[in-house]
Coordinates of C-alpha atoms in Angstrom, one line a residue:
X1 CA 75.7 34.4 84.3
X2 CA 71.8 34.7 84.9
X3 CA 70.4 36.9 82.1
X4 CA 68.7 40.0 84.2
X5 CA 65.0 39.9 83.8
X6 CA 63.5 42.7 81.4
X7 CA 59.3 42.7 82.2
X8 CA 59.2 45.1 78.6
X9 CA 60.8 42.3 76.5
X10 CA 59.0 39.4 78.0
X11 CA 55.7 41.7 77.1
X12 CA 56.9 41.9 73.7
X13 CA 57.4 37.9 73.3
X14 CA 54.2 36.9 74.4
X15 CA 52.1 39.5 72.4
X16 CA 54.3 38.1 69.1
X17 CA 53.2 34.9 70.2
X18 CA 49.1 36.3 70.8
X19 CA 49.6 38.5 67.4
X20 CA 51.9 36.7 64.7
X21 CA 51.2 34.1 61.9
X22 CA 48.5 31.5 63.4
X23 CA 48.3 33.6 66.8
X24 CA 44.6 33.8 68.6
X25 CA 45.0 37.2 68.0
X26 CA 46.9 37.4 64.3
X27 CA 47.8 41.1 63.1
X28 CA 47.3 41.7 59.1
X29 CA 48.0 44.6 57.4
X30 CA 45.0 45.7 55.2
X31 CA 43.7 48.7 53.7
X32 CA 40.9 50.8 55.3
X33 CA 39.8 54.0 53.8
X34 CA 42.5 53.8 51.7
X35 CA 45.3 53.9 54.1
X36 CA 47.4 50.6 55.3
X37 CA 45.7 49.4 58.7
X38 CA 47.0 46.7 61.0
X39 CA 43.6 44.7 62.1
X40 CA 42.7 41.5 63.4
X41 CA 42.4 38.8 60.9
X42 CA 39.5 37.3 63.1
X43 CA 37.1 39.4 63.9
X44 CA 33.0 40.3 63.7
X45 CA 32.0 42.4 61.0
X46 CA 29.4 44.6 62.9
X47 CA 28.3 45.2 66.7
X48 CA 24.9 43.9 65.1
X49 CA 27.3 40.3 64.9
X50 CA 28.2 41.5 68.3
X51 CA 24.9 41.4 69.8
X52 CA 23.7 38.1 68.2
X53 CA 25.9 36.4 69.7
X54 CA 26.0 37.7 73.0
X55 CA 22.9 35.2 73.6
X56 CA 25.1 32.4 74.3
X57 CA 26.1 34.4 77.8
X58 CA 22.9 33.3 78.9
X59 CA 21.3 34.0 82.4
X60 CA 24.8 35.6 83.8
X61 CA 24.4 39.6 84.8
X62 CA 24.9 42.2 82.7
X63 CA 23.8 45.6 83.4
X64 CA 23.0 45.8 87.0
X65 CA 22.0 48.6 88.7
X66 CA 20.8 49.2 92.5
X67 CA 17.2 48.8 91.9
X68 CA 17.6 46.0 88.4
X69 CA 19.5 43.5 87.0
X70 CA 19.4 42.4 83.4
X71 CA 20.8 39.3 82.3
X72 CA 22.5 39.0 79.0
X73 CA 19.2 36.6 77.7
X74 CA 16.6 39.7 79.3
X75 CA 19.2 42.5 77.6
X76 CA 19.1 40.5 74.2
X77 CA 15.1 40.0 74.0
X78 CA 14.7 43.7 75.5
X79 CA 17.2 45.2 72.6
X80 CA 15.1 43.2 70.0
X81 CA 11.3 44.5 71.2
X82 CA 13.1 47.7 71.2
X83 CA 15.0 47.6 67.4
X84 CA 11.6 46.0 66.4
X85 CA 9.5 48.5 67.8
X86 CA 11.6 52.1 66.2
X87 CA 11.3 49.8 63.3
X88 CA 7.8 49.7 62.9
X89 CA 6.0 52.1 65.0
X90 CA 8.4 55.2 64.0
X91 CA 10.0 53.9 60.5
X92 CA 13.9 53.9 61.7
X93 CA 15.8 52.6 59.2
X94 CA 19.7 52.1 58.2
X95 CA 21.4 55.1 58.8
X96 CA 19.0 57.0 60.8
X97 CA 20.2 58.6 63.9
X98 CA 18.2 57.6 67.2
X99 CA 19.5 60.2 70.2
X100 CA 19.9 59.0 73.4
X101 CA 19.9 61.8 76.6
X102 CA 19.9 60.9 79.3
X103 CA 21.7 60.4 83.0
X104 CA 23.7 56.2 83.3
X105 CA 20.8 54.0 82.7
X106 CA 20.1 50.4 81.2
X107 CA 17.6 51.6 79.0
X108 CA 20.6 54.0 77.0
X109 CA 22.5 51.1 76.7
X110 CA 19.5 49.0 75.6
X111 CA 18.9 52.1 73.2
X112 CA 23.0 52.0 71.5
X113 CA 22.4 47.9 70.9
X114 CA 18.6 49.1 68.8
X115 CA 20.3 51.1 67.0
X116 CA 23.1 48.9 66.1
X117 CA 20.5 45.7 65.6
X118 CA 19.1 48.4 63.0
X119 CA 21.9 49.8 61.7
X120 CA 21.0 52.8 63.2
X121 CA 23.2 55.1 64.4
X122 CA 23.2 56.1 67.8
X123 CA 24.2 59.5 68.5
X124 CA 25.1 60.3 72.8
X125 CA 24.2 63.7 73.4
X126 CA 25.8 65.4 76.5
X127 CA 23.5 64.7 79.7
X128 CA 25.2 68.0 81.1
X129 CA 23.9 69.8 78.5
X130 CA 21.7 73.6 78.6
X131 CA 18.5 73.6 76.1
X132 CA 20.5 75.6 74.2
X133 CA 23.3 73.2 73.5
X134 CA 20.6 70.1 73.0
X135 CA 18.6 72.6 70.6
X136 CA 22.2 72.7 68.5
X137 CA 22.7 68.9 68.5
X138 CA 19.5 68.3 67.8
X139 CA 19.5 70.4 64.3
X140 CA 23.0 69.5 63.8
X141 CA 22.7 65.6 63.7
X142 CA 19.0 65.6 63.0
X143 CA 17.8 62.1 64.8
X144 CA 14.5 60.5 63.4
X145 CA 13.7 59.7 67.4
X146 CA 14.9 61.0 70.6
X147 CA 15.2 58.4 73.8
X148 CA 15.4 60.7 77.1
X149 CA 15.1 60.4 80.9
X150 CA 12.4 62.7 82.5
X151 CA 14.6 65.4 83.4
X152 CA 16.1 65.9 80.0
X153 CA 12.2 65.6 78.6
X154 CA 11.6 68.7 80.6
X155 CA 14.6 70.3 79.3
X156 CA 13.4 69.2 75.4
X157 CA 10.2 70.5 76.2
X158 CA 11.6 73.9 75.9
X159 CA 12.1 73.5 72.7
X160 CA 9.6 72.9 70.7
X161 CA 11.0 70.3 68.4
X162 CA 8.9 67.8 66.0
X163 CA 10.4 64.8 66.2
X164 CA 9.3 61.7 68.8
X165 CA 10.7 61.8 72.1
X166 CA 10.6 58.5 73.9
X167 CA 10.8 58.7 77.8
X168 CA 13.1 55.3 79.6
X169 CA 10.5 56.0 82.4
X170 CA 7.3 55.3 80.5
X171 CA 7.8 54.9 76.7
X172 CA 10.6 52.8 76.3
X173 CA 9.2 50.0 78.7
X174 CA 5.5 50.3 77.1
X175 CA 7.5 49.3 74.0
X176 CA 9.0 46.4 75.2
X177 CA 6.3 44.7 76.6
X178 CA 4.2 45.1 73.2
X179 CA 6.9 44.0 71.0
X180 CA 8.5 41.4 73.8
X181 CA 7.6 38.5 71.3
X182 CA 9.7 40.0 68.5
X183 CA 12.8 38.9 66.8
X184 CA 16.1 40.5 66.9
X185 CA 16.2 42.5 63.7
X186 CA 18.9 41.5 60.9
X187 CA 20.7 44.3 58.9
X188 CA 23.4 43.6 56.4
X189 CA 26.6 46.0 57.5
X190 CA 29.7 47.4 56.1
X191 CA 32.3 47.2 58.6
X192 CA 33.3 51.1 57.7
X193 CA 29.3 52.2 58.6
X194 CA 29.0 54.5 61.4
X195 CA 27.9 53.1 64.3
X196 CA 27.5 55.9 66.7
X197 CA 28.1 59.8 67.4
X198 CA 29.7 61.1 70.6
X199 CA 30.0 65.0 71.0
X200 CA 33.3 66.8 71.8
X201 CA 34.1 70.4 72.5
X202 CA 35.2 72.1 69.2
X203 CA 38.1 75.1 68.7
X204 CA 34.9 76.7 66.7
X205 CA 32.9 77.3 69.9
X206 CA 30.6 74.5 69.1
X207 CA 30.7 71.1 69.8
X208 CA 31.6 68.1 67.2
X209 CA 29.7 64.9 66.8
X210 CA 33.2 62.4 66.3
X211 CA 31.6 59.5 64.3
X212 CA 32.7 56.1 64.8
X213 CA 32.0 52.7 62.5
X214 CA 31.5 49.3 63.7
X215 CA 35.2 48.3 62.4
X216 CA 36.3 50.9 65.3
X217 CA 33.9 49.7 68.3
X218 CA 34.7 45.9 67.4
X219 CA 38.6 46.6 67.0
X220 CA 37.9 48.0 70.3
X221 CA 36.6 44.8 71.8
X222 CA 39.1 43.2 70.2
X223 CA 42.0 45.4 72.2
X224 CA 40.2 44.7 75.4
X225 CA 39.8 40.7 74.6
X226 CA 43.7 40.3 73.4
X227 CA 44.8 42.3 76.7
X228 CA 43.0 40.0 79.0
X229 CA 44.8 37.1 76.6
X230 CA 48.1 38.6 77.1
X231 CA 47.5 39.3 81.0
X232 CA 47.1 35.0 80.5
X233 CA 50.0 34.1 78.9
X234 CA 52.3 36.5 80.7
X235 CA 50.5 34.6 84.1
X236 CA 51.1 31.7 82.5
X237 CA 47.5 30.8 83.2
X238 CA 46.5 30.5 79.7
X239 CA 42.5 30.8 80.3
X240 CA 40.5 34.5 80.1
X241 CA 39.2 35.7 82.9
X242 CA 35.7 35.3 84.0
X243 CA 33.2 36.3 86.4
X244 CA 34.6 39.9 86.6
X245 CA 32.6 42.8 88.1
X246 CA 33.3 46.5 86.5
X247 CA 32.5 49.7 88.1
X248 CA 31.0 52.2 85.8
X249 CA 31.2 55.6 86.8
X250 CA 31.6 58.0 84.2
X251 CA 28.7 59.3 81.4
X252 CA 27.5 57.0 78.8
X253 CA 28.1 59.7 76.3
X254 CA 32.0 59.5 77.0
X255 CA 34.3 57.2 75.5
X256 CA 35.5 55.7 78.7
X257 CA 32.1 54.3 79.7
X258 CA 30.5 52.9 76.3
X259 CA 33.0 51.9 74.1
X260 CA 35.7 50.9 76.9
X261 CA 33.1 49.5 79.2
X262 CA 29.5 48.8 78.3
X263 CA 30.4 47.4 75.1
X264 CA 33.0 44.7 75.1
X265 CA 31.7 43.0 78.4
X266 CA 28.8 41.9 75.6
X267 CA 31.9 39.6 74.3
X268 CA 33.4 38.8 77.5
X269 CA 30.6 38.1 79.6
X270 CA 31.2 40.1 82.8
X271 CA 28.9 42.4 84.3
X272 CA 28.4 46.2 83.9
X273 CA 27.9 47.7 87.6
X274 CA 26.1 51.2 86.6
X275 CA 26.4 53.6 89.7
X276 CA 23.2 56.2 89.2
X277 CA 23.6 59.9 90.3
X278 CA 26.0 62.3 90.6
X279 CA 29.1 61.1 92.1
X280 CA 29.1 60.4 96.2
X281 CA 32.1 58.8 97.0
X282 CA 30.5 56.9 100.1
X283 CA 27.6 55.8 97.3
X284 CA 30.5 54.4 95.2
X285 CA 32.3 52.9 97.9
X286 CA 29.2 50.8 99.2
X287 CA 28.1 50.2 95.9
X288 CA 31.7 48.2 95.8
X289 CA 31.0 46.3 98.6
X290 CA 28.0 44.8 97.3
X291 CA 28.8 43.9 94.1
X292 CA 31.5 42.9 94.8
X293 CA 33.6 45.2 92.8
X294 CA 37.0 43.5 90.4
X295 CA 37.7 47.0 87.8
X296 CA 37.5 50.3 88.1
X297 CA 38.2 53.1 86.2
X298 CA 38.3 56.1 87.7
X299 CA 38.6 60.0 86.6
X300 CA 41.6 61.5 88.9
X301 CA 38.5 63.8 90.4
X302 CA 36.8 61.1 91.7
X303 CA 39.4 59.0 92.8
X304 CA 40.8 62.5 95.1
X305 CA 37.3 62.5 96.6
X306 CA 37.3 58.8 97.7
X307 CA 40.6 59.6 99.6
X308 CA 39.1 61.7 101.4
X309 CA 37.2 59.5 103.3
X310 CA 38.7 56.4 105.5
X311 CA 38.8 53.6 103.5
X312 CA 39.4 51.2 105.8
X313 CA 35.6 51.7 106.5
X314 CA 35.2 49.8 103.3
X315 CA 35.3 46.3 102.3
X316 CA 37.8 46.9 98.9
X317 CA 38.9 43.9 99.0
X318 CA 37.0 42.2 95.5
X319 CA 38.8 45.0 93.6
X320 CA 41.9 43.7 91.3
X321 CA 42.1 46.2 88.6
X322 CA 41.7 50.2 89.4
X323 CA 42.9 52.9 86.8
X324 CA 42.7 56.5 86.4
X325 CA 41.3 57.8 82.6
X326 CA 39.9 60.7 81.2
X327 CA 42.8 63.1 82.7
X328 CA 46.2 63.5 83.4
X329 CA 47.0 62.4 87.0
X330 CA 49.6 63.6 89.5
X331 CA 52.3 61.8 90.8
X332 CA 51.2 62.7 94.3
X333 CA 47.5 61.3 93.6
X334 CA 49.8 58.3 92.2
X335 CA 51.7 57.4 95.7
X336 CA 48.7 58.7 97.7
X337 CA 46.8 55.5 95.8
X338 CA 49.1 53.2 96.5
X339 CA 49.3 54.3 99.8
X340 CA 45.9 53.8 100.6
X341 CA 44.3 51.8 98.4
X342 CA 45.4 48.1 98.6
X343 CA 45.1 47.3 94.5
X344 CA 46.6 50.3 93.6
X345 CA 49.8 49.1 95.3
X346 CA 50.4 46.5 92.3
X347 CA 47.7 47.1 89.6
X348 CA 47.3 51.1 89.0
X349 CA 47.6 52.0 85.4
X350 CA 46.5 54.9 83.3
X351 CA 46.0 55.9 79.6
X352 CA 46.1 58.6 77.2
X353 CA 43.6 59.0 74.6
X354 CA 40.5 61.0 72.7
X355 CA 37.0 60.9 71.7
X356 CA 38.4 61.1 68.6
X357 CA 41.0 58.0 69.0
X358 CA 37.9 55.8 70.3
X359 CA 40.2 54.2 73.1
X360 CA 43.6 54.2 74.4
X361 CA 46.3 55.4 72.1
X362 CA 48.7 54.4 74.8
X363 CA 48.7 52.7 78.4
X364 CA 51.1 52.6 81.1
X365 CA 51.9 49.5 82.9
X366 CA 51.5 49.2 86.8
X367 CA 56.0 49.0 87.1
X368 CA 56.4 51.7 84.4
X369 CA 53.6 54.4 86.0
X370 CA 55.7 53.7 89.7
X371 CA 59.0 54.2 87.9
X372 CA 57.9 57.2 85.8
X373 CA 54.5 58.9 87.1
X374 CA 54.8 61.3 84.4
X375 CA 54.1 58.9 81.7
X376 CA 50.9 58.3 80.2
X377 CA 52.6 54.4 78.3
X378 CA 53.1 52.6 75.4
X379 CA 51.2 52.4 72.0
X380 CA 48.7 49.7 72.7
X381 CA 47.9 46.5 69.9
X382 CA 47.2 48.0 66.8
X383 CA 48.8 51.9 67.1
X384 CA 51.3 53.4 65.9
X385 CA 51.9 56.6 67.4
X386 CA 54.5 59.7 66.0
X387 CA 55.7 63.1 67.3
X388 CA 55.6 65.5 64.8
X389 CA 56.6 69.0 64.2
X390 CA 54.5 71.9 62.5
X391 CA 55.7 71.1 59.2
X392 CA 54.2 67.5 59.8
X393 CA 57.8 66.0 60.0
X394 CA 58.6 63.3 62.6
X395 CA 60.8 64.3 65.1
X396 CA 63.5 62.3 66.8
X397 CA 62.9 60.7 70.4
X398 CA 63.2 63.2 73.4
X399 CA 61.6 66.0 71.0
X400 CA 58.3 67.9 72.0
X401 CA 55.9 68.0 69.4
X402 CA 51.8 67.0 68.1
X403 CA 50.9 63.3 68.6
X404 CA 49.7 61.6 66.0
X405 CA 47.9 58.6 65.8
X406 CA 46.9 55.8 63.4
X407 CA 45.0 52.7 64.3
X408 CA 41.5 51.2 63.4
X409 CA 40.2 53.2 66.5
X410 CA 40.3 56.2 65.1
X411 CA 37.1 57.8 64.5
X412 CA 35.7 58.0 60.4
X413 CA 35.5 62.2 60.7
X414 CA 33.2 64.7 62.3
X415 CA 29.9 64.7 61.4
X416 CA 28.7 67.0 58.7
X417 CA 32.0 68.9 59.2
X418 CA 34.6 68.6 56.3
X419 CA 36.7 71.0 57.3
X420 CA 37.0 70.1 60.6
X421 CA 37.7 66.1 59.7
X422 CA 40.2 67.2 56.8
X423 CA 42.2 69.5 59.6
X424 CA 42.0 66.4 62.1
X425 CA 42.7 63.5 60.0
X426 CA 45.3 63.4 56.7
X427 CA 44.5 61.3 53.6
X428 CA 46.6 58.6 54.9
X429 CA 44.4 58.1 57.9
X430 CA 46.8 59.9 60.9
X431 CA 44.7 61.5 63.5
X432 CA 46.5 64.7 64.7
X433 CA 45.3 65.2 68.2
X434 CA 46.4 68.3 68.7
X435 CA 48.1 67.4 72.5
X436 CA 51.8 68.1 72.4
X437 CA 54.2 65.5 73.9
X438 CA 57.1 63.8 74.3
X439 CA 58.3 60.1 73.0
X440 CA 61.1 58.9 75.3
X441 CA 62.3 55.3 74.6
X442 CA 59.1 54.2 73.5
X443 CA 56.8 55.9 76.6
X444 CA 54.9 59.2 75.6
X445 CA 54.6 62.1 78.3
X446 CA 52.5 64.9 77.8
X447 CA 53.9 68.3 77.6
X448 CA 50.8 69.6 77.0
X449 CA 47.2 69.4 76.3
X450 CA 45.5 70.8 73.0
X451 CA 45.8 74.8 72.8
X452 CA 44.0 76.5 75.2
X453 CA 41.8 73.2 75.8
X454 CA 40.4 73.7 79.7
X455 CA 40.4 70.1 81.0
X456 CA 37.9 70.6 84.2
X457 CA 37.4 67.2 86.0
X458 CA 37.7 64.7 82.5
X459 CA 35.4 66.9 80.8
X460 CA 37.1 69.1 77.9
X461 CA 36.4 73.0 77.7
X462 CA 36.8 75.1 75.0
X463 CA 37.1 78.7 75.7
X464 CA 35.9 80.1 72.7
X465 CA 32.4 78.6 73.5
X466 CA 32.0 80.5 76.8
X467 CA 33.8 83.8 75.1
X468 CA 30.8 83.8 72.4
X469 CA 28.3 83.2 74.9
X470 CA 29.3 85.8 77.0
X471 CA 29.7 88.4 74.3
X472 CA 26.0 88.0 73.9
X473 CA 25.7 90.1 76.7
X474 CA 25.1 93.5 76.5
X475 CA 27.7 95.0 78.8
X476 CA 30.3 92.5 77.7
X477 CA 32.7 94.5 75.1
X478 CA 35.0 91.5 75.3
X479 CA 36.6 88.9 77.2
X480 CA 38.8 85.9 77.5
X481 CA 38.2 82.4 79.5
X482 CA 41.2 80.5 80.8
X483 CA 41.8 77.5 82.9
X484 CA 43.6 77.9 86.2
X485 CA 44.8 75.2 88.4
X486 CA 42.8 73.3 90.9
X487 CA 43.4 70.7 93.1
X488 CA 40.7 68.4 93.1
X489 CA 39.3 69.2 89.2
X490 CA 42.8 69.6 87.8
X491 CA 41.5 72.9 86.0
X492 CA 38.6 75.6 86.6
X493 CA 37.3 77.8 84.0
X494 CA 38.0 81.3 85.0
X495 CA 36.8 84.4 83.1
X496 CA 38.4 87.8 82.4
X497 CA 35.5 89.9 81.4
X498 CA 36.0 93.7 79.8
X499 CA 32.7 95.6 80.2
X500 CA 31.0 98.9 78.7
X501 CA 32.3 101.8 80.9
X502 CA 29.0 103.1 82.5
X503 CA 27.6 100.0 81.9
X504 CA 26.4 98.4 85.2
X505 CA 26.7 94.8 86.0
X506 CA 28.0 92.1 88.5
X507 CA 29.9 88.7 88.3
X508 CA 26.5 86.9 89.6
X509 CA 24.7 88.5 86.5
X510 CA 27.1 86.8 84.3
X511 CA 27.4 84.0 85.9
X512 CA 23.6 83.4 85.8
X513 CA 23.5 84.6 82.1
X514 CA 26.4 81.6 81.3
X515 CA 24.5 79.4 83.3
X516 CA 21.1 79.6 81.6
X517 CA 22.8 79.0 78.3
X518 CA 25.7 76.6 79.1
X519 CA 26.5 73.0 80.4
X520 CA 27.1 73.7 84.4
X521 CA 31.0 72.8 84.1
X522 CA 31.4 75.3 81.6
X523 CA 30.1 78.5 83.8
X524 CA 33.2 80.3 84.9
X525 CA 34.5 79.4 88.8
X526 CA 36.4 82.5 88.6
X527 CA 36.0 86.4 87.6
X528 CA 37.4 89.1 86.8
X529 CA 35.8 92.6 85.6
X530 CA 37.5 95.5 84.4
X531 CA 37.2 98.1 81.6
X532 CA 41.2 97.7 80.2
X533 CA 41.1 95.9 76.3
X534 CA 42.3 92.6 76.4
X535 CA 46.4 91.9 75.8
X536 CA 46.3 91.1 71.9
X537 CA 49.4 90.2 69.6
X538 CA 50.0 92.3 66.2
X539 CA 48.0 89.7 64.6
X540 CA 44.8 91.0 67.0
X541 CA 44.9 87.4 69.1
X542 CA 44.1 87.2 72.1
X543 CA 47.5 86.2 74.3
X544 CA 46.5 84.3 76.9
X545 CA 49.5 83.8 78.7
X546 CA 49.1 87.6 79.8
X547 CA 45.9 87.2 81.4
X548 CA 45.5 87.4 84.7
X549 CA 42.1 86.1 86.9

């Protein structure tokens, strides 16, 4: 009798084969921060290894945008006048933070490889950012040099601050062509160094700076190299691909884009397609067509607002590989993909992770997203993933609780922030994230996402930001910010505002008084105005299930 055919085990054979004793890919068990860590026994030490080596690409495309196109041998010599240049003419040294903000360009990816050539540390400040929020990042991680666009330079301007601001318009290519001789800086690295700073919302009201090394960005790489070997042996093909082609769509300063994208296609060769602007799904679609698109990952926003168009206007034919990150997706978007997108009939996948886990925790295969759409996958190479109850206690399969994580992704800690890192991560190294789900023969579902975490369009909102900002106002005696449901953002941020009796003012007043202070995502979609207190519990918190916008 013919043995039935089970895709999971034959996964599970050939990534032995990739990741046991002698594999390409070989898994060790070795300690990191003092906690037990499966890594790869080969690996670089440092992105700074990384970057050196990436030389040996050559004259293929890297970073290409509309307008430019650098090759890996122009990205390399451009990184080093760069390094050299915050090296000498403004005294950057190992450990110094260089801020980048600014909109998708080459020059902030040029800007990440300085600071690693320097061992720098690069710290992505939120493009979408009010002066008020930059002002706070600023002060909070301090950076001996800031690298903007021209918008944001007008924004810093406001400010008043004393460090040097380098425009990507002016500045940053002056530099380069007076230090286009130089040498690409060498800086002795601890794989355990941090590397770079990405801001995330914050329970507190503020936002947190999640620090990641160099051992996380290049176990990263190495997760993206060993699925690209495993798509190989399970094709039977036995080479890595080449020549591939990646959209990139979402901010620099997120995950998804620089450590998922930007940065491992310096190991595998391909090319970095930067689409530039706010997102026009017409834009993007063309832009597909002539570069000849292969991978895409998509937010679930933007992949609603490409359906909306006739696609069979398009030439979508280069594209092999499209996936939805950065939010939870619904089974309807699901079918209507596969419905009308060709690739999406065979190759749609999608992922569940955090700033804080650095990539994936887990990833769901084309056949187990079409047989389960609520599931988000499998632990991926290197994680091992728990439920766990309040007490901290694992909880058997089928049993909502907090996912925890542990893998050499996970971020060092919160920048300048104890508290926060000691309530984030144990002293065994487990990340607790916070999201509540579900483990169900070895696939994770989300039941929920962090409390009271507004997830508009793949960014994260925190209500208690907007509540303190609005309770600046004068006439604001209280209030409490919620998300409601939306169908193309997944969540809007909706307000219920209690204000001084006698006291006049309107929803536009508010709205413009969030506005001036606040990233535009965060500015309430919704209002409501009234003069009853707030439903509260008998410990005085604010019970949110009660309120109603």
């Amino acid at each position: 009798m013919t043995k039935p055919f089970d895709p999971q085990a034959s996964v599970a054979e050939a990534a032995a084969r990739l990741t046991g004793p002698g594999g390409r890919f070989e898994m060790v068990v070795e300690e990191v921060l003092g906690a037990p860590m499966p890594v790869l026994r080969h690996r670089s030490s440092s992105l700074g290894e990384v970057l050196a080596a990436s030389i040996t690409h050559g004259d293929r495309d890297y970073l290409v945008t509309m307008e430019h196109r650098w090759s890996f041998t122009e990205h390399a010599a451009a990184v080093a006048a760069l390094a050299t240049a915050l090296r000498e003419r403004y005294g950057v040294r190992k450990g110094d933070r260089i801020g980048i903000l600014a909109a998708n360009t080459p020059e902030w990816v040029l800007t990440f490889w300085a600071a690693q050539a320097l061992g720098a540390i690069a710290v992505g400040y939120n493009a979408w950012w009010a002066p008020r929020e930059i002002g706070y990042g600023l002060r909070h991680t301090s950076p001996a040099v800031l690298v903007v666009d021209a918008k944001r330079a007008a924004q810093v301007a406001q400010l008043g601050i004393r460090i040097p601001i380098l425009t990507m318009e002016h500045d940053v290519p002056a530099l380069l062509a007076d230090y286009r001789t130089a040498e690409l800086p060498q800086t002795t690295i601890d794989e355990d160094d941090p590397a770079v700073i990405l801001y995330t919302s914050g329970t507190s009201g503020r936002p947190k700076g999640a620090v990641h090394s160099h051992r996380n960005l290049v176990a990263v790489i190495g997760y993206h190299v060993f699925n690209d070997a495993l798509a190989a042996e399970l094709t039977g093909t036995g080479d890595l691909p080449t020549g591939r082609r990646y959209l990139l769509t979402s901010p620099l300063f997120h995950i998804a884009s620089l450590h998922n994208l930007v940065v491992p296609r310096l190991v595998t060769g391909d090319v970095a397609v930067i689409h530039q602007g706010s997102f026009d799904a017409d834009r993007v679609l063309r832009l597909i067509e002539r570069e000849q698109i292969t991978n895409w990952g998509a937010m679930p926003t933007m992949a609603t607002r490409m359906l909306e168009l006739d696609l069979s206007a398009y030439d979508l034919s280069s594209v092999a590989a499209f996936s939805l990150n950065s939010a939870p997706s619904s089974a309807a978007l699901q079918q209507a993909l596969r419905d009308q997108l060709p690739v999406a009939r065979n190759a749609l996948v999608t992922s569940y992770g955090l700033t804080e886990c650095g990539t994936a925790a887990t990833l769901a295969s084309p056949a187990e997203l079409a047989a389960f759409p609520d599931t988000v996958g499998r632990p991926v190479l290197g994680v091992t993933l728990e439920i766990r109850d309040s007490a901290g206690n694992t909880v058997s399969d089928g049993t909502e609780g907090e996912i925890c994580v542990r893998s050499p992704y996970v971020m060092l800690g919160y920048w300048q922030d104890e508290t926060a890192t000691a309530e984030a991560i144990t002293a065994d190294r487990w990340l607790r994230t916070g999201d509540i789900g579900i483990l169900e023969d070895g696939r994770l579902r989300l039941s929920g996402r962090r409390s009271d975490l507004i997830l508009r369009g793949g960014e994260n909102v925190y209500p208690t930001e907007i509540e303190q900002c609005l309770e600046e106002h004068p006439a604001v005696r209280e209030c409490a910010v919620v998300g409601v449901p939306d169908a193309e953002l997944g969540q809007r941020v909706a307000a219920l505002v209690v204000v001084e009796g006698g006291v006049a003012t309107r929803e536009d007043e508010l709205r413009a008084f969030v506005a001036a202070r606040l990233a535009y995502y965060k500015v309430p979609a919704h209002w409501r105005l009234t003069t009853t207190a707030l439903p509260r519990n008998a410990t005085g918190k604010i019970v949110r299930t009660e309120i109603e916008v």
